Amino acid sequence: KTLIEVILISFSLILIINLFEEINFLKDQDVSGYYPIFLSLLNAPSIIFDILPFIFLVSTLWFFIKLINKNELSIFKYTGITNNKILGIVVVFSFIIGLFLIFGYYTFSSKLKSQYLLKKNQFTSDDKYLAVITENGLWIRDEVNETTNIINADKINNNLLINVSIVQFDKNFNLLQIIESEEVNIKSKKWKINNPFITKKNATDKLESVNLNSNFDIEIINNLFSNLSSMSLMQLSKLKKDYSKLGYSTVGIKVYENKIF
């Protein structure tokens, strides 16, 4: 009962705080007045999961304070229930609840978080840009000055994309050219393509280097894959395998998995 009370209080506070944030985000959008509440409800469960250690701590303290104030510890002693037994019951109860929260509640909250991000992304201007990691490496769809670039890289090594293929299309999706390179520096949004092979109109030229303007750099790409709370445990495991194949650091995922457990 104490745990439920603390969760409800925390949920209410998070909902109110998050509601102001969503109202501010949607202030220039033509949406229903209930939409910020809807977004807040989608986001709140994942925030609750993030602060569960704090919730458990407060609940335990509150539970024992209630026992002391009502002098129930003395009553338990008279009935043969020692402090160690009470503590053991609390530990076992916490363990069972913890298993449910990890394998049940977390899956539920991650799905809501995923829907929250999808709904919120509808109101951003990033729909022309997309980056995903698959078993075939990193894929990026990037639009700059009415030119669409479809980019594939086998690996990421520090600020470099390794074994890169860039297919460029005009605004009508007619093929412009294909750029292939073993190494592309993406430290800034002005990419430096080293020793590229450029195929255009059935002719291939090799250059020493060429620059390519992009909406992405290494920092933006890193941030795109940092929202792990919208993924289930199975999705995290798959993403970790894809990261390993790509040569991408899996430290962030491992840290997040440890945080969950």
Short mmCIF file of C-alpha atoms in Angstrom, two decimals:
data_model
loop_
_atom_site.label_atom_id
_atom_site.label_comp_id
_atom_site.label_asym_id
_atom_site.label_seq_id
_atom_site.Cartn_x
_atom_site.Cartn_y
_atom_site.Cartn_z
CA LYS A 1 0.00 0.00 0.00
CA THR A 2 2.82 2.41 0.89
CA LEU A 3 4.60 1.66 -2.40
CA ILE A 4 1.41 2.34 -4.38
CA GLU A 5 0.88 5.62 -2.53
CA VAL A 6 4.43 6.81 -3.30
CA ILE A 7 4.11 5.76 -6.97
CA LEU A 8 0.79 7.63 -7.33
CA ILE A 9 2.23 10.77 -5.73
CA SER A 10 5.33 10.59 -7.95
CA PHE A 11 3.23 9.94 -11.06
CA SER A 12 1.04 12.96 -10.32
CA LEU A 13 4.04 15.26 -9.84
CA ILE A 14 5.72 13.99 -13.02
CA LEU A 15 2.49 14.38 -14.97
CA ILE A 16 2.08 18.00 -13.87
CA ILE A 17 5.72 18.95 -14.53
CA ASN A 18 5.76 17.18 -17.90
CA LEU A 19 2.44 18.79 -18.86
CA PHE A 20 3.98 22.27 -18.70
CA GLU A 21 6.83 21.09 -20.93
CA GLU A 22 4.43 19.64 -23.52
CA ILE A 23 2.26 22.77 -23.49
CA ASN A 24 5.35 24.87 -24.19
CA PHE A 25 6.44 22.49 -26.97
CA LEU A 26 3.01 22.55 -28.67
CA LYS A 27 2.22 26.22 -28.15
CA ASP A 28 2.62 27.02 -31.87
CA GLN A 29 0.83 23.88 -33.09
CA ASP A 30 -2.82 23.50 -34.01
CA VAL A 31 -3.76 20.66 -31.65
CA SER A 32 -6.51 19.86 -29.18
CA GLY A 33 -6.14 21.12 -25.63
CA TYR A 34 -6.10 17.49 -24.48
CA TYR A 35 -3.08 16.57 -26.63
CA PRO A 36 -0.43 17.79 -24.12
CA ILE A 37 -2.15 15.64 -21.46
CA PHE A 38 -2.07 12.67 -23.84
CA LEU A 39 1.68 13.14 -24.48
CA SER A 40 2.35 13.51 -20.76
CA LEU A 41 0.52 10.26 -20.03
CA LEU A 42 2.61 8.47 -22.66
CA ASN A 43 5.90 9.79 -21.27
CA ALA A 44 5.26 9.56 -17.51
CA PRO A 45 5.57 5.73 -17.09
CA SER A 46 9.15 5.67 -18.44
CA ILE A 47 10.13 8.51 -16.08
CA ILE A 48 8.59 6.57 -13.20
CA PHE A 49 10.77 3.59 -14.12
CA ASP A 50 13.89 5.78 -14.11
CA ILE A 51 13.24 6.94 -10.54
CA LEU A 52 12.12 3.57 -9.14
CA PRO A 53 15.18 3.22 -6.84
CA PHE A 54 14.22 6.52 -5.21
CA ILE A 55 10.57 5.39 -4.98
CA PHE A 56 11.58 2.11 -3.29
CA LEU A 57 13.79 3.98 -0.84
CA VAL A 58 11.06 6.46 0.13
CA SER A 59 8.45 3.68 0.35
CA THR A 60 10.64 1.59 2.67
CA LEU A 61 11.38 4.55 4.94
CA TRP A 62 7.73 5.56 5.01
CA PHE A 63 6.70 1.97 5.79
CA PHE A 64 8.99 1.71 8.83
CA ILE A 65 8.08 5.22 10.03
CA LYS A 66 4.41 4.16 10.02
CA LEU A 67 5.25 1.02 12.00
CA ILE A 68 7.19 3.01 14.59
CA ASN A 69 4.58 5.78 14.93
CA LYS A 70 1.76 3.26 15.43
CA ASN A 71 3.91 1.17 17.78
CA GLU A 72 3.23 -1.83 15.58
CA LEU A 73 6.80 -3.14 15.92
CA SER A 74 6.10 -3.94 19.58
CA ILE A 75 2.89 -5.73 18.62
CA PHE A 76 4.81 -7.84 16.09
CA LYS A 77 7.37 -8.76 18.76
CA TYR A 78 4.60 -10.00 21.09
CA THR A 79 3.29 -12.23 18.31
CA GLY A 80 6.75 -13.69 17.68
CA ILE A 81 7.58 -11.70 14.54
CA THR A 82 11.11 -10.31 14.89
CA ASN A 83 12.64 -7.33 13.12
CA ASN A 84 14.67 -9.71 10.95
CA LYS A 85 11.48 -11.44 9.79
CA ILE A 86 9.89 -8.09 8.94
CA LEU A 87 13.01 -7.07 7.02
CA GLY A 88 13.03 -10.44 5.25
CA ILE A 89 9.40 -10.00 4.18
CA VAL A 90 10.21 -6.52 2.82
CA VAL A 91 13.24 -7.87 0.90
CA VAL A 92 11.29 -10.78 -0.65
CA PHE A 93 8.38 -8.50 -1.54
CA SER A 94 10.77 -5.98 -3.13
CA PHE A 95 12.49 -8.76 -5.12
CA ILE A 96 9.18 -10.07 -6.52
CA ILE A 97 7.97 -6.56 -7.36
CA GLY A 98 11.36 -5.83 -8.95
CA LEU A 99 11.07 -8.83 -11.28
CA PHE A 100 7.58 -7.73 -12.33
CA LEU A 101 8.76 -4.16 -12.95
CA ILE A 102 11.74 -5.27 -15.06
CA PHE A 103 10.04 -7.87 -17.24
CA GLY A 104 6.50 -6.50 -17.24
CA TYR A 105 6.29 -2.82 -16.46
CA TYR A 106 9.48 -1.87 -18.36
CA THR A 107 8.18 -3.46 -21.58
CA PHE A 108 4.91 -1.56 -21.16
CA SER A 109 6.64 1.78 -20.45
CA SER A 110 9.11 1.39 -23.34
CA LYS A 111 6.24 0.85 -25.81
CA LEU A 112 4.52 3.99 -24.51
CA LYS A 113 7.82 5.90 -24.76
CA SER A 114 8.20 4.76 -28.36
CA GLN A 115 4.70 6.01 -29.18
CA TYR A 116 5.46 9.25 -27.35
CA LEU A 117 8.53 9.87 -29.52
CA LEU A 118 6.64 9.02 -32.72
CA LYS A 119 3.79 11.39 -31.83
CA LYS A 120 6.16 14.18 -30.83
CA ASN A 121 8.34 13.79 -33.93
CA GLN A 122 5.30 14.66 -36.05
CA PHE A 123 5.71 18.25 -34.87
CA THR A 124 9.42 18.54 -35.68
CA SER A 125 11.07 19.50 -38.96
CA ASP A 126 13.30 16.41 -39.06
CA ASP A 127 11.14 14.26 -41.34
CA LYS A 128 13.57 14.80 -44.25
CA TYR A 129 16.38 13.21 -42.28
CA LEU A 130 16.65 9.65 -41.02
CA ALA A 131 19.40 7.45 -39.58
CA VAL A 132 19.08 3.80 -38.60
CA ILE A 133 21.43 0.96 -37.66
CA THR A 134 20.75 -2.48 -39.17
CA GLU A 135 22.66 -5.70 -39.72
CA ASN A 136 23.93 -4.11 -42.95
CA GLY A 137 25.52 -1.16 -41.16
CA LEU A 138 24.53 2.47 -40.76
CA TRP A 139 21.93 3.91 -43.14
CA ILE A 140 21.26 7.64 -43.47
CA ARG A 141 18.69 9.49 -45.55
CA ASP A 142 19.71 13.13 -45.82
CA GLU A 143 18.23 15.99 -47.86
CA VAL A 144 20.34 19.08 -48.60
CA ASN A 145 19.48 21.77 -51.17
CA GLU A 146 16.88 19.56 -52.92
CA THR A 147 19.40 16.72 -53.21
CA THR A 148 18.61 13.48 -51.41
CA ASN A 149 21.56 11.41 -50.22
CA ILE A 150 21.15 7.73 -49.34
CA ILE A 151 24.24 6.82 -47.34
CA ASN A 152 25.43 3.41 -46.19
CA ALA A 153 28.53 2.73 -44.06
CA ASP A 154 29.87 -0.58 -42.77
CA LYS A 155 31.39 0.80 -39.59
CA ILE A 156 31.95 3.88 -37.44
CA ASN A 157 35.48 4.48 -36.14
CA ASN A 158 35.71 7.60 -33.96
CA ASN A 159 34.81 10.46 -36.35
CA LEU A 160 35.06 8.30 -39.47
CA LEU A 161 32.56 6.32 -41.50
CA ILE A 162 34.23 3.24 -43.02
CA ASN A 163 33.42 1.70 -46.45
CA VAL A 164 30.87 4.30 -47.47
CA SER A 165 28.47 4.39 -50.39
CA ILE A 166 26.51 7.59 -51.15
CA VAL A 167 23.75 7.57 -53.76
CA GLN A 168 22.51 11.04 -54.72
CA PHE A 169 19.11 11.87 -56.24
CA ASP A 170 17.55 15.15 -57.37
CA LYS A 171 14.18 16.44 -56.08
CA ASN A 172 12.36 14.22 -58.62
CA PHE A 173 14.37 11.22 -57.41
CA ASN A 174 16.41 10.95 -60.60
CA LEU A 175 19.87 9.48 -60.05
CA LEU A 176 22.61 12.12 -60.03
CA GLN A 177 25.74 10.22 -59.02
CA ILE A 178 27.20 7.54 -56.78
CA ILE A 179 30.10 8.26 -54.45
CA GLU A 180 32.13 5.45 -52.89
CA SER A 181 34.94 5.83 -50.39
CA GLU A 182 36.79 3.77 -47.81
CA GLU A 183 36.77 6.65 -45.34
CA VAL A 184 34.59 9.72 -44.67
CA ASN A 185 35.31 12.22 -41.90
CA ILE A 186 32.03 13.34 -40.28
CA LYS A 187 33.43 15.38 -37.39
CA SER A 188 31.43 18.38 -38.68
CA LYS A 189 28.41 18.80 -40.95
CA LYS A 190 30.85 19.45 -43.79
CA TRP A 191 31.92 15.89 -44.49
CA LYS A 192 35.34 15.22 -45.99
CA ILE A 193 35.29 12.24 -48.35
CA ASN A 194 38.78 10.83 -48.83
CA ASN A 195 39.87 9.27 -52.16
CA PRO A 196 36.33 8.94 -53.51
CA PHE A 197 35.25 7.09 -56.65
CA ILE A 198 32.47 9.15 -58.26
CA THR A 199 30.27 7.46 -60.86
CA LYS A 200 28.18 9.77 -63.03
CA LYS A 201 26.60 9.01 -66.40
CA ASN A 202 28.42 5.67 -66.69
CA ALA A 203 31.81 7.33 -66.09
CA THR A 204 33.86 6.85 -62.93
CA ASP A 205 36.45 9.32 -61.67
CA LYS A 206 38.78 9.08 -58.70
CA LEU A 207 39.51 12.26 -56.74
CA GLU A 208 41.85 13.02 -53.86
CA SER A 209 39.04 14.35 -51.69
CA VAL A 210 35.64 16.02 -51.91
CA ASN A 211 33.40 17.79 -49.40
CA LEU A 212 29.73 17.01 -48.81
CA ASN A 213 27.33 19.18 -46.83
CA SER A 214 25.07 17.23 -44.49
CA ASN A 215 22.54 17.69 -41.71
CA PHE A 216 24.49 15.11 -39.68
CA ASP A 217 27.77 15.02 -37.83
CA ILE A 218 29.17 12.46 -35.38
CA GLU A 219 27.56 14.20 -32.38
CA ILE A 220 24.09 14.24 -33.96
CA ILE A 221 24.38 10.57 -34.97
CA ASN A 222 25.42 9.63 -31.44
CA ASN A 223 22.44 11.51 -29.99
CA LEU A 224 20.00 9.82 -32.39
CA PHE A 225 20.68 6.45 -30.81
CA SER A 226 20.88 7.62 -27.20
CA ASN A 227 17.16 7.30 -26.32
CA LEU A 228 17.25 3.71 -25.09
CA SER A 229 14.20 4.01 -22.82
CA SER A 230 11.89 3.51 -25.83
CA MET A 231 13.30 0.00 -26.48
CA SER A 232 12.29 -3.30 -24.93
CA LEU A 233 14.89 -5.70 -23.48
CA MET A 234 14.87 -7.75 -26.70
CA GLN A 235 15.30 -4.62 -28.82
CA LEU A 236 18.21 -3.52 -26.63
CA SER A 237 19.86 -6.91 -27.11
CA LYS A 238 19.44 -6.72 -30.91
CA LEU A 239 20.70 -3.13 -31.00
CA LYS A 240 23.79 -4.16 -29.03
CA LYS A 241 24.56 -6.88 -31.60
CA ASP A 242 24.08 -4.40 -34.48
CA TYR A 243 26.33 -1.89 -32.72
CA SER A 244 29.05 -4.54 -32.37
CA LYS A 245 28.88 -5.41 -36.07
CA LEU A 246 29.08 -1.71 -36.92
CA GLY A 247 32.08 -1.17 -34.64
CA TYR A 248 29.98 1.22 -32.61
CA SER A 249 30.50 1.43 -28.84
CA THR A 250 28.07 -0.71 -26.84
CA VAL A 251 29.07 0.80 -23.49
CA GLY A 252 25.98 3.03 -23.36
CA ILE A 253 23.64 0.06 -23.90
CA LYS A 254 25.44 -2.08 -21.30
CA VAL A 255 25.28 0.75 -18.76
CA TYR A 256 21.55 1.19 -19.44
CA GLU A 257 20.93 -2.57 -19.11
CA ASN A 258 22.77 -2.57 -15.78
CA LYS A 259 20.64 0.38 -14.71
CA ILE A 260 17.47 -1.58 -15.51
CA PHE A 261 18.55 -4.61 -13.49
#
